[in-house]
Coordinates of C-alpha atoms in Angstrom, one line a residue:
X28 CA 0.0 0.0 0.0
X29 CA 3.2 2.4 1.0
X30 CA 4.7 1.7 -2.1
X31 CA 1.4 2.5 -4.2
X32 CA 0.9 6.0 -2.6
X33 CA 4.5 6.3 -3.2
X34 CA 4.4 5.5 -6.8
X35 CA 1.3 8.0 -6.7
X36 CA 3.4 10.2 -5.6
X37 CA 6.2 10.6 -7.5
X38 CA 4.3 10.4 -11.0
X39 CA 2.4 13.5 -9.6
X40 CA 5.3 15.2 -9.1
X41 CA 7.1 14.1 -12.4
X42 CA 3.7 15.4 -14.3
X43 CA 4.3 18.9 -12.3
X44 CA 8.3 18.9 -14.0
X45 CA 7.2 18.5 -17.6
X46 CA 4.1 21.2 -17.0
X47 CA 6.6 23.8 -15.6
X48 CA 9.0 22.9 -18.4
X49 CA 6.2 23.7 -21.5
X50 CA 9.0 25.1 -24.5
X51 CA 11.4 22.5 -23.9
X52 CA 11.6 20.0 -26.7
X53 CA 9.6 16.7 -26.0
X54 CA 10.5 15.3 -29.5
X55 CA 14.2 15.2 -28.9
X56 CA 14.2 11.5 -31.0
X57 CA 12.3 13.1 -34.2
X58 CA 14.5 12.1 -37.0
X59 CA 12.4 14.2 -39.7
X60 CA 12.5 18.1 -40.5
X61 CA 15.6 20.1 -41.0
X62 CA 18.0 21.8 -37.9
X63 CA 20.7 24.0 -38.2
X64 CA 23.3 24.6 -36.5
X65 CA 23.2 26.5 -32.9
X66 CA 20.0 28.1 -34.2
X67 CA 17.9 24.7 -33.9
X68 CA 20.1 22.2 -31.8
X69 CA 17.0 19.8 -31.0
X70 CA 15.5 19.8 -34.7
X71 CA 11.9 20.2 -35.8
X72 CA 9.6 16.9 -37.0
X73 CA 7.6 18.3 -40.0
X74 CA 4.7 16.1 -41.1
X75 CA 3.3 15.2 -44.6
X76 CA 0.2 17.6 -44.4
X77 CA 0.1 21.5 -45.2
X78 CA -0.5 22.6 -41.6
X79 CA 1.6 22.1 -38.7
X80 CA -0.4 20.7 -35.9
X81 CA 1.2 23.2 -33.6
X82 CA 2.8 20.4 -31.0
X83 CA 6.0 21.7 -31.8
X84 CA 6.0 25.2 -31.4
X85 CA 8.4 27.1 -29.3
X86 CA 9.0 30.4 -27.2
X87 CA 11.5 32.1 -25.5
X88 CA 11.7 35.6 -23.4
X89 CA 12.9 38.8 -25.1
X90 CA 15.9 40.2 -23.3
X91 CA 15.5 43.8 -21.9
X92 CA 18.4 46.6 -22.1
X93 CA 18.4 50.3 -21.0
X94 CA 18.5 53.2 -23.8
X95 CA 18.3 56.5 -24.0
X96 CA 17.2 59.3 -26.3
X97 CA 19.1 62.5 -26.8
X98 CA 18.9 65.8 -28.4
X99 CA 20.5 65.9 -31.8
X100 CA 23.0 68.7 -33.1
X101 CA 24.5 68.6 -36.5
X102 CA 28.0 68.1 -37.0
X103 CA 30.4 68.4 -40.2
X104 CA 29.6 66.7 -43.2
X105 CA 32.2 63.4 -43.5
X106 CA 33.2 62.1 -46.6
X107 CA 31.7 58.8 -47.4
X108 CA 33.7 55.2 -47.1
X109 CA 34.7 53.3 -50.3
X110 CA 34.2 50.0 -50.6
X111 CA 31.1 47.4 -51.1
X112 CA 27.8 47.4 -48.3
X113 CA 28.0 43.6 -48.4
X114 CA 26.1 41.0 -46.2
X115 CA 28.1 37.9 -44.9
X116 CA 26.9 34.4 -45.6
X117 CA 24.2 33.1 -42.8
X118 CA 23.9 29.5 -41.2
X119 CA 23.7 27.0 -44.0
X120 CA 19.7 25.5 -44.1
X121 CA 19.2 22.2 -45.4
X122 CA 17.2 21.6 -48.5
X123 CA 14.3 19.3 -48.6
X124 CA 13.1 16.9 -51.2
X125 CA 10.1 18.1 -53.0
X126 CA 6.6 15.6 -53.0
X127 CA 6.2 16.3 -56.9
X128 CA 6.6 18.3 -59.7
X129 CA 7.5 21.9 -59.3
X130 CA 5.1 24.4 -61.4
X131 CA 3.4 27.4 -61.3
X132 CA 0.1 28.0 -59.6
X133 CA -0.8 31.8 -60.5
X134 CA -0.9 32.9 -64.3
X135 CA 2.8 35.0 -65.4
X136 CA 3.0 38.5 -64.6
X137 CA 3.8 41.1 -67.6
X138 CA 5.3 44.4 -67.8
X139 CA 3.9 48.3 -68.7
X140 CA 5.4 51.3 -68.5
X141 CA 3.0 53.7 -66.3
X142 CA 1.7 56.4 -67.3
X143 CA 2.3 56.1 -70.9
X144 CA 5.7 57.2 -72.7
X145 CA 6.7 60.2 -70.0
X146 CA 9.0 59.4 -67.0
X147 CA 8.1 62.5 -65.0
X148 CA 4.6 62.7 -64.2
X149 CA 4.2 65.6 -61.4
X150 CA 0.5 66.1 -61.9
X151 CA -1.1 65.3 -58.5
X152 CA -5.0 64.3 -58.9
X153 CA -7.6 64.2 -56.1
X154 CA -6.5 61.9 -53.3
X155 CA -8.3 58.7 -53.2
X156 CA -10.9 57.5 -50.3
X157 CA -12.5 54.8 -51.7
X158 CA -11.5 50.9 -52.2
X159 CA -12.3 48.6 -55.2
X160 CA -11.2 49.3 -59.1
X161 CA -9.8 47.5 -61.7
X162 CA -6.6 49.1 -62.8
X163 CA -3.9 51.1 -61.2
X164 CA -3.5 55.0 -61.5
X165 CA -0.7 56.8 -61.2
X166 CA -0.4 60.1 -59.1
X167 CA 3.3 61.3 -59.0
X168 CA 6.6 60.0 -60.3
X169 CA 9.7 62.1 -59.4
X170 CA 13.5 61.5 -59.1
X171 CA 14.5 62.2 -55.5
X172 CA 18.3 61.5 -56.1
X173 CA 20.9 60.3 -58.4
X174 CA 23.9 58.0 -57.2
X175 CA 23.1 57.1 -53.9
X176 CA 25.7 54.3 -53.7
X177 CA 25.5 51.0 -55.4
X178 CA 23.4 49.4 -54.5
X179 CA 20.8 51.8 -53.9
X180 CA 18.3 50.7 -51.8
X181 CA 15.7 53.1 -51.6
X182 CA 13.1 54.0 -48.7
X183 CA 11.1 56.3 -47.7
X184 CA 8.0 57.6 -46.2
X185 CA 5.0 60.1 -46.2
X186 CA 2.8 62.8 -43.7
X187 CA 0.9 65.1 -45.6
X188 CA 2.6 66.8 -47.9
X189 CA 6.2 66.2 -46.6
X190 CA 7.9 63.2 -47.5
X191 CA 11.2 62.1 -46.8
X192 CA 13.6 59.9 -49.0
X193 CA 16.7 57.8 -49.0
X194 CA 18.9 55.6 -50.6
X195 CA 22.0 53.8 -49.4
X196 CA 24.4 56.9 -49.3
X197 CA 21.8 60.0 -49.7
X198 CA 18.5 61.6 -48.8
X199 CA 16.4 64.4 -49.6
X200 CA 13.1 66.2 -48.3
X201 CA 9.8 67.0 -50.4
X202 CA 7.4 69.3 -48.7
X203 CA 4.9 69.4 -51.9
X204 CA 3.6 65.8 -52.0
X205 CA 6.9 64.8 -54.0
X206 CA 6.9 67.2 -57.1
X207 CA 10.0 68.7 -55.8
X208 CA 13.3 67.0 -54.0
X209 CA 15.7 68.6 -52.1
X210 CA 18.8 66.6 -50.8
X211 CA 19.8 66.8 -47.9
X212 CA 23.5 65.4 -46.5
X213 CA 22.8 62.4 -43.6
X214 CA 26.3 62.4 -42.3
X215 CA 25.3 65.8 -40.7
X216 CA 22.7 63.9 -38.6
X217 CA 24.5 60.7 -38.1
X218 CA 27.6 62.4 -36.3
X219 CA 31.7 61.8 -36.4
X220 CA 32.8 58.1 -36.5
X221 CA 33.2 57.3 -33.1
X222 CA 36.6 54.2 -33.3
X223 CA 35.0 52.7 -29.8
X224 CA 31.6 51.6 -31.6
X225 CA 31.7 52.3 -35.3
X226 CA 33.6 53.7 -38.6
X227 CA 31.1 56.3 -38.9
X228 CA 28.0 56.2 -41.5
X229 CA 27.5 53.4 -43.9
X230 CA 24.3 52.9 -45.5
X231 CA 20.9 50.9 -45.1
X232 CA 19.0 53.5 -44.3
X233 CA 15.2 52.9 -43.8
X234 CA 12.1 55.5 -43.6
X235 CA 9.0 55.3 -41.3
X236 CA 6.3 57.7 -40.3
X237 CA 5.1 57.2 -36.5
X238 CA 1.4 59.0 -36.4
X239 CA 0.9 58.3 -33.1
X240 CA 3.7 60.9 -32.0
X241 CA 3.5 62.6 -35.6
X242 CA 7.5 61.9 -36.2
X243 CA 9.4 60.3 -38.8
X244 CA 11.6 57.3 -37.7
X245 CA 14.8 57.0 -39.8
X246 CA 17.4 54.1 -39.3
X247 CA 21.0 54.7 -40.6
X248 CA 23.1 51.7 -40.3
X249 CA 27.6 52.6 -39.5
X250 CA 30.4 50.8 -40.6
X251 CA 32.2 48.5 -38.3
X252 CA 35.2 49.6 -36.2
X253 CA 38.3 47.7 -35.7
X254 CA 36.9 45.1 -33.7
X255 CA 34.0 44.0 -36.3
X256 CA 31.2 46.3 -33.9
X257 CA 29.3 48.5 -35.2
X258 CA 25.9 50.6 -34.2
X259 CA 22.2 51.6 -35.7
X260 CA 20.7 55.1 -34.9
X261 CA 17.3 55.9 -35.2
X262 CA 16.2 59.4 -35.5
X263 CA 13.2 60.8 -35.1
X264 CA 12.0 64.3 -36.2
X265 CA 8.3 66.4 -36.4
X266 CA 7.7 67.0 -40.1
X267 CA 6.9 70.4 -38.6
X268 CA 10.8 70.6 -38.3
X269 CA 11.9 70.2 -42.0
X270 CA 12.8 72.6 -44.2
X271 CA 14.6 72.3 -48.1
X272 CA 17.9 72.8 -46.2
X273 CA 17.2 69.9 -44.0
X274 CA 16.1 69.0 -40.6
X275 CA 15.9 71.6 -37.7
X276 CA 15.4 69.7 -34.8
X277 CA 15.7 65.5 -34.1
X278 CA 16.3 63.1 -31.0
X279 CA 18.1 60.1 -31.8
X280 CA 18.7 56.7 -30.0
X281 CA 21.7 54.7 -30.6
X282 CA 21.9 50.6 -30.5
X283 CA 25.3 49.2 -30.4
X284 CA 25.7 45.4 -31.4
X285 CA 28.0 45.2 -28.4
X286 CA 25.2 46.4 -25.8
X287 CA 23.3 43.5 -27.8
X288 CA 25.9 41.1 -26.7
X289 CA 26.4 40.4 -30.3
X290 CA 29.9 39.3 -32.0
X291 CA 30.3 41.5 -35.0
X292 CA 27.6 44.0 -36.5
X293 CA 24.9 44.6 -37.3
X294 CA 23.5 44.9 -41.0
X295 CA 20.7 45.2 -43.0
X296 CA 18.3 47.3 -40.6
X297 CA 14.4 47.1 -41.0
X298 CA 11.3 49.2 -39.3
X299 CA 7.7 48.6 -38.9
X300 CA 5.5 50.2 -37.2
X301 CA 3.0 48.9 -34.4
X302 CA -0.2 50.6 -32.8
X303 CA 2.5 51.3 -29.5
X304 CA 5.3 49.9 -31.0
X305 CA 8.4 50.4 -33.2
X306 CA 9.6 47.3 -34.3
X307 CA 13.8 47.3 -35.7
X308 CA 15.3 44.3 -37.1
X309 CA 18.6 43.8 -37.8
X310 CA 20.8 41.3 -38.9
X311 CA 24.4 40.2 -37.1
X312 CA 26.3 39.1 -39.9
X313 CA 27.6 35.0 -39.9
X314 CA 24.7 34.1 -37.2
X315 CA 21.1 35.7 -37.5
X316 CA 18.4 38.1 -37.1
X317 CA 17.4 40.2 -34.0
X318 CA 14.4 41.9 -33.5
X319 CA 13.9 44.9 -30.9
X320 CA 10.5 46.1 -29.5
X321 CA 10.7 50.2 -29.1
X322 CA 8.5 52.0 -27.4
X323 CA 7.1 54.7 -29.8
X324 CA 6.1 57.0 -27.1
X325 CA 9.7 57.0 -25.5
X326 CA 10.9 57.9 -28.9
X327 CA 8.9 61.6 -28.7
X328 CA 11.1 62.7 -25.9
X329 CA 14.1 62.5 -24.4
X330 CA 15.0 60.5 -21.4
X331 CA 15.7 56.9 -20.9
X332 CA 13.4 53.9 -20.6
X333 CA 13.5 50.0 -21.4
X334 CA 13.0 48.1 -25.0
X335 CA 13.6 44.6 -25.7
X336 CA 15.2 42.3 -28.1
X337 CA 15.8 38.6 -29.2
X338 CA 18.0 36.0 -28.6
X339 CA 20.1 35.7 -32.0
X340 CA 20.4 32.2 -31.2
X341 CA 17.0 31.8 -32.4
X342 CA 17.3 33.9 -36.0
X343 CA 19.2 32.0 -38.0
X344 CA 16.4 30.2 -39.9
X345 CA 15.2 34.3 -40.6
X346 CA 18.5 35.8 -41.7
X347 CA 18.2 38.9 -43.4
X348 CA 14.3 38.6 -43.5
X349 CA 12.5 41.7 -43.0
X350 CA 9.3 42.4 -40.7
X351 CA 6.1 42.2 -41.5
X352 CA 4.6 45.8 -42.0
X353 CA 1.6 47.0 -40.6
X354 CA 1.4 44.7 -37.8
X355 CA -1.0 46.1 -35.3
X356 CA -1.1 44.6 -32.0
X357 CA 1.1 41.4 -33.1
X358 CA 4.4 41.2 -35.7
X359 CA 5.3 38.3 -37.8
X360 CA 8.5 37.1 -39.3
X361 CA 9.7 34.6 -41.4
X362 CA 12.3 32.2 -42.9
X363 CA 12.4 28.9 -43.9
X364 CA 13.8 26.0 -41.6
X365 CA 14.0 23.3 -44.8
X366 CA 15.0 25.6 -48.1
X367 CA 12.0 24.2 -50.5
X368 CA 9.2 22.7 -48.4
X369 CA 8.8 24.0 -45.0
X370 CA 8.9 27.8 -43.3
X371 CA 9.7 28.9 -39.6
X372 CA 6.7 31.9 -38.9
X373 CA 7.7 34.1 -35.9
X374 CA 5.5 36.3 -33.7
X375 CA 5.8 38.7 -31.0
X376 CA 2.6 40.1 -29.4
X377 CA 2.6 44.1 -28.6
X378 CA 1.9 43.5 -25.0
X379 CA 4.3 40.9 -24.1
X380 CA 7.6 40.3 -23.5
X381 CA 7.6 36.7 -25.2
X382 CA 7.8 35.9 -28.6
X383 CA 7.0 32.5 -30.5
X384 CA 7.6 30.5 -33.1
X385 CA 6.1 27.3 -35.2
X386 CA 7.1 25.3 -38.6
X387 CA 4.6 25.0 -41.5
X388 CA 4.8 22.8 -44.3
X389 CA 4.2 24.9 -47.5
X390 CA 4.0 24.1 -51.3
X391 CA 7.4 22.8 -53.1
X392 CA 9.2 25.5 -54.3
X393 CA 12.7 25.2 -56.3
X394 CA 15.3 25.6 -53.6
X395 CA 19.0 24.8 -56.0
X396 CA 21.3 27.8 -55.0
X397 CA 23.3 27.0 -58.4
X398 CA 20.2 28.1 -60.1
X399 CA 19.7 31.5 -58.8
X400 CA 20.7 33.6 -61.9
X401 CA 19.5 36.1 -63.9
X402 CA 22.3 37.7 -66.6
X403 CA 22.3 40.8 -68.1
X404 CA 20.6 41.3 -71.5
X405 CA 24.3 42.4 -73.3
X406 CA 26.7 40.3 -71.0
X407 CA 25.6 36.8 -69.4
X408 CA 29.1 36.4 -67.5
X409 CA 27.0 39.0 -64.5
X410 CA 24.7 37.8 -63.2
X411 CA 23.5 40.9 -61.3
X412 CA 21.2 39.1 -58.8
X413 CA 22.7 38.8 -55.1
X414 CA 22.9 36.4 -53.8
X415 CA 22.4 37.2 -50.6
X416 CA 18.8 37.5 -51.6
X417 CA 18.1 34.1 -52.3
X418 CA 15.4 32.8 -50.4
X419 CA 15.5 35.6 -48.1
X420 CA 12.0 36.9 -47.0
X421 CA 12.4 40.4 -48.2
X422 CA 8.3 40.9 -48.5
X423 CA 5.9 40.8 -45.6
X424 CA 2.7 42.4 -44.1
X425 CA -0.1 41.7 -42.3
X426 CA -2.9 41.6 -44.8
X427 CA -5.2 41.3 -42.6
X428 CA -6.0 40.0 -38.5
X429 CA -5.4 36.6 -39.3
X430 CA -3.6 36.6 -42.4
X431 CA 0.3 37.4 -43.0
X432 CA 2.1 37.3 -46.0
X433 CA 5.6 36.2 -47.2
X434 CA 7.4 36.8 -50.3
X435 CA 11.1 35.5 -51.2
X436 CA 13.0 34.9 -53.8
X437 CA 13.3 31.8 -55.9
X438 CA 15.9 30.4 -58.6
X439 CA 14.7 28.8 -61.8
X440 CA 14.0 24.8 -62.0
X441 CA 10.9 22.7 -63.0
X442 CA 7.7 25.1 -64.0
X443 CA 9.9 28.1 -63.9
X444 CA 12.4 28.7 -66.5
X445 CA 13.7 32.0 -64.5
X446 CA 14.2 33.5 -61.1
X447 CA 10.8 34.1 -59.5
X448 CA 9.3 35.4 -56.1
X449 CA 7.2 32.9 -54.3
X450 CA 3.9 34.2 -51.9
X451 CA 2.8 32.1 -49.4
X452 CA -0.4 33.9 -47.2
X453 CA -0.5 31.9 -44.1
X454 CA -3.4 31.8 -41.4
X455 CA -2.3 32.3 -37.6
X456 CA -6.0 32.6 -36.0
X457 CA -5.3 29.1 -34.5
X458 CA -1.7 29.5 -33.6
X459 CA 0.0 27.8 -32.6
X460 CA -1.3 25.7 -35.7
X461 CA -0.8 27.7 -39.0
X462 CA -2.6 27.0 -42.0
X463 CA -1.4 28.2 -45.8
X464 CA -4.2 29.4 -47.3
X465 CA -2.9 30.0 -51.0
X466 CA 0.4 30.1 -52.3
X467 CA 1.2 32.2 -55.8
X468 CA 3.9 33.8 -57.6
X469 CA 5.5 36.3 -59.2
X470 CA 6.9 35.2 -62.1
X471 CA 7.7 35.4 -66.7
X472 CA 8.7 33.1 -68.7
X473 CA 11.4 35.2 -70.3
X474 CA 13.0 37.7 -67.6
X475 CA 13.7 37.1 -63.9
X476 CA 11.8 39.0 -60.5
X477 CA 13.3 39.5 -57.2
X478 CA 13.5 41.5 -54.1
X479 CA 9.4 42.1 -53.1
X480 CA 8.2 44.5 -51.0
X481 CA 5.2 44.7 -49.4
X482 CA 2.2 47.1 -47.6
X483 CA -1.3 46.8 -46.8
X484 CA -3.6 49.8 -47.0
X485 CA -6.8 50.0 -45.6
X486 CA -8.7 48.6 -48.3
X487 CA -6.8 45.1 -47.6
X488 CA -5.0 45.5 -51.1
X489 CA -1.2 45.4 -51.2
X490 CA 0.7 47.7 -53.0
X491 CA 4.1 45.5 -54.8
X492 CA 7.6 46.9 -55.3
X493 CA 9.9 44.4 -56.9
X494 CA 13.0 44.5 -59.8
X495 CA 12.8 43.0 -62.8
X496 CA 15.7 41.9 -65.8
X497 CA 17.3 39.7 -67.5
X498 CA 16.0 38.6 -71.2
X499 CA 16.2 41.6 -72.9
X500 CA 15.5 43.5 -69.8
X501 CA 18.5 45.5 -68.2
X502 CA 17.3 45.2 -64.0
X503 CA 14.9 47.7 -63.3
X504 CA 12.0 48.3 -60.5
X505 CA 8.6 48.3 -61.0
X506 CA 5.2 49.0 -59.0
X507 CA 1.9 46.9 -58.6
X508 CA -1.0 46.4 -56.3
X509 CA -2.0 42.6 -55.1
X510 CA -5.4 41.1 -53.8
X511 CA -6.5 38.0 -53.1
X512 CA -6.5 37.0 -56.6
X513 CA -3.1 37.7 -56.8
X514 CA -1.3 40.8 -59.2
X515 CA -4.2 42.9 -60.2
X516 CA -4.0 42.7 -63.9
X517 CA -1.6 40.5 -63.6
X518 CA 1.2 43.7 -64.3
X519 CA 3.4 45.7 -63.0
X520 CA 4.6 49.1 -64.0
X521 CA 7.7 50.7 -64.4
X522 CA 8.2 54.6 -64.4
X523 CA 11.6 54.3 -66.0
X524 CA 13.7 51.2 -67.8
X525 CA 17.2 50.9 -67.0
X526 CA 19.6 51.1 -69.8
X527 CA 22.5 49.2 -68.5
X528 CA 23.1 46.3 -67.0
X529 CA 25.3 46.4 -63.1
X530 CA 26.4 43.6 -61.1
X531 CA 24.3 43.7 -58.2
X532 CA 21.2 45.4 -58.2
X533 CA 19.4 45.2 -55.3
X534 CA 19.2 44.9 -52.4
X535 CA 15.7 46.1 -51.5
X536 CA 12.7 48.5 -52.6
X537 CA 10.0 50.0 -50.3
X538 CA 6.6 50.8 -50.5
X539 CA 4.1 52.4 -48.1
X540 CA 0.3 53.5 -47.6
X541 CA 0.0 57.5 -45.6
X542 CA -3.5 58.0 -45.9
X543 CA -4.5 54.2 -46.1
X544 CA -5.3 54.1 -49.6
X545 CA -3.2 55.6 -52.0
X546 CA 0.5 53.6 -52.2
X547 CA 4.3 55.5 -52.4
X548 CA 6.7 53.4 -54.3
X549 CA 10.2 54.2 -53.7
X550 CA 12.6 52.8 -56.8
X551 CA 15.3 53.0 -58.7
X552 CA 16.8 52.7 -62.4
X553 CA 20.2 52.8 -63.9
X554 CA 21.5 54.7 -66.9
X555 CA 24.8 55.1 -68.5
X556 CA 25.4 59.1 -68.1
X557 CA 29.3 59.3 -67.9
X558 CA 29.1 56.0 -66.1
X559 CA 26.6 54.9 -64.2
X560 CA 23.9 56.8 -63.0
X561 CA 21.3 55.4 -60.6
X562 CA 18.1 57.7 -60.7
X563 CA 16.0 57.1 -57.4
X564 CA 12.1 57.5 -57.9
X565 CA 9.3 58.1 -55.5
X566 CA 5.9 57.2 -57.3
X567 CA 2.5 57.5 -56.0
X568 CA 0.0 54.9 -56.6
X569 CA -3.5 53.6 -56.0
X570 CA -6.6 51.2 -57.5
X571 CA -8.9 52.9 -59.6

């Protein structure tokens, strides 16, 4: 009888381990699914079916750190660094064997110039404040910049009339809806390189308009000092406080990789904003993404306070990926734990300090790294895709409450003769159990597409950046607007076609929504002007 009650006993109290114990792995013998390195030591089982069944989930706690904001002064303009803005090589991911053939599911996607035969289309119309229409109309299309640094990587965002620009090396300030630029010189904002944290200003620089505190946030990303560290500043500034010489008055927080505990930098820096929160993601190169929840009010004033960040053990599967924009009370990321057959979704709730993860098993995709080319038209010896950006999820929003989308890139094999962008639209109403609801692509059977971008107005349409090339086709960008059904009219315009062919075009475009309908593109071409020229675009879209 003892030895009953004691048996009772001590499975009671082995039951009360396991419960207090939830996220540690319980499948440590599952043989199936792919792991990687340090980022996924105990490996993932994925099943035969589209949805995961949400046994295997995980979570961890965000780690908090002290920052501070602090009054900005301007300092004298520095000269700009030579040399390449490149991203190191992440953990390796395993590839997985495909169930069948590989082919399309959505029809091809073609190609219009917009607006007809002229480039330059400053002719504002009446702002839209409706949803629904069959085509795509065209508001704006102005160069903000030439040259900002190769590659150029433009962003950008709206309020009102003022907008402000970048790309890579430059940016410039429009304070009449975008029919006029003025440039404007970021090293006079970004401050002297300082040899105990960085090299001084690099690049990467990202755009986002807080309404909440009626500021624009702007990331600029420094070079590395001796050591390999490096830091990311985000500004804020009123648009109140801009003029066509530049900005009058800005706070600015700094994030050093070593206050991250990080070995080496940090690259590739990414915004979205929350309903109370700034989300910034950033990559630290050779191991994986880290994503930081910022207060947006603390970002108003200045004074310290607390924000949070990941564990970059856990963002390897997500390297380079950017965040999902629009995101509300909740942000996703993505990446794919098995290249070709199964995706890692990531989310982090506005009011908690935990964030989560789960596998899904998606539609075969081709996943050969051999195969990501796209050559230009006059040369195929460059092949001026990166490679960096293969399979990297470089488009994301939040379509909807229960509905996030992903978009990476792709390299040719079965269906698709060329390099493509993939779009899987995954459920999370029952997460931990995610369900792919449809996945599409982007694709032509005679020139390549790469590097997405995506936003979600009110109306639940997205508006599309992406790049274009090969064929006949020098690499160019190119605007759109997605639904349900996929690319509405199954096209995408271009304001301007390059007319020469660089190694390297890339490595991301950006698109937003200011009033909730109408959609700003920012873009760029190349032209052959003495050299190269790179002409950065802002264009304003909508349905219609």
């Amino acid at each position: 009888m003892k030895l009953s009650i004691l048996a009772i006993l001590v499975t009671l109290w082995a039951s009360l381990l396991v419960a207090a114990r939830p996220n540690e792995d319980r499948h440590k013998d599952d043989k199936g699914g792919g792991h990687r390195g340090d980022d996924d030591k105990d490996g993932h089982h994925h099943g035969d079916d589209d949805d995961d069944d949400g046994r295997h989930h995980h979570s961890a706690p965000a780690i908090p750190i002290r920052g501070g904001t602090f009054h900005g002064t301007p300092s004298a303009p520095s000269p700009g660094h030579e040399g390449g803005d490149e991203e190191d090589e992440g953990p390796k991911i395993p590839i997985g064997k495909p169930r069948g053939p590989i082919t399309p599911s959505s029809p091809h996607v073609n190609l219009t110039i917009m607006g007809g035969s002229n480039i330059n289309t400053n002719n504002p119309i009446a702002k839209r404040q409706g949803c629904g229409g069959g085509g795509v109309v065209f508001n704006t299309s102005t160069l903000f910049g030439t040259n900002g640094g190769q590659p150029s990587e433009p962003s950008g965002a709206r309020a009102g009339n003022v907008i402000f620009s970048t790309a890579n090396f430059l940016a410039a300030i429009s304070l009449d809806g975008g029919v006029t630029f003025h440039s404007i010189d970021p090293t006079i904002y970004s401050g002297a390189a300082n040899p105990a944290t960085d090299s001084g200003f690099c690049c990467d620089q990202i755009v986002q308009y807080l309404p909440s505190i009626d500021r624009f946030a702007w990331l600029l990303q420094y070079w590395n000092n001796a050591s390999g560290a490096n830091k990311l500043r985000v500004i804020t500034f009123h648009p109140r406080d801009v003029d066509t010489k530049g900005i009058n008055s800005w706070i600015y927080l700094d994030i050093l990789s070593t206050d991250l505990k990080l070995t080496g930098k940090l690259d590739a820096g990414e915004l979205a904003v929350g309903n109370n929160q700034l989300w910034l993601a950033a990559t630290n190169t050779g191991f994986g993404l880290v994503v930081l929840r910022i207060p947006i009010a603390a970002l108003d004033v200045v004074g310290s306070f607390t924000y949070w960040y990941t564990d970059v053990k856990n963002g390897g599967t997500a390297y380079l990926s950017r965040l999902s924009q629009r995101p509300g009370d909740t942000l996703f990321w993505g990446g794919h734990s098995t290249l070709g057959i199964t995706m890692r979704i990531f989310k982090w709730p506005e009011a908690g300090t935990t964030y989560f993860w789960n596998d899904i098993r998606i539609n075969d995709w081709p996943a050969d790294p051999t195969k990501f080319v796209a050559t230009c038209p006059n040369n195929a010896a460059i092949n001026w895709v990166y490679s960096a950006a293969f399979a990297t999820v470089l488009g994301s929003t939040r379509r909807s409450t229960n509905e996030v989308w992903f978009a990476w890139a792709a390299p040719s094999g079965g269906g698709f003769p060329n390099v493509h962008i993939q779009i899987a639209q995954i459920n999370t109403a029952n997460w931990p159990t995610l369900h792919l609801v449809r996945q599409w692509q982007i694709w032509n059977p005679d020139f390549a597409f790469i590097y997405p971008a995506f936003y979600t107005n009110n109306c639940g349409d997205v508006g599309v950046t992406v790049m274009f090339g090969g064929g006949k086709f020098n690499p160019t960008s190119a605007v759109g607007i997605a639904t349900s059904d996929g690319i509405l009219t199954q096209t995408v315009y271009y304001p301007e076609l390059s007319g020469v062919c660089d190694a390297r075009f890339g490595d991301y475009l950006t698109v937003r929504s200011a009033d909730g309908f109408d959609f700003e593109g920012f873009v760029y071409a190349e032209q052959n002007v003495s050299g190269i020229e790179r002409n950065v675009r802002y264009v304003e879209f909508h349905r219609g």
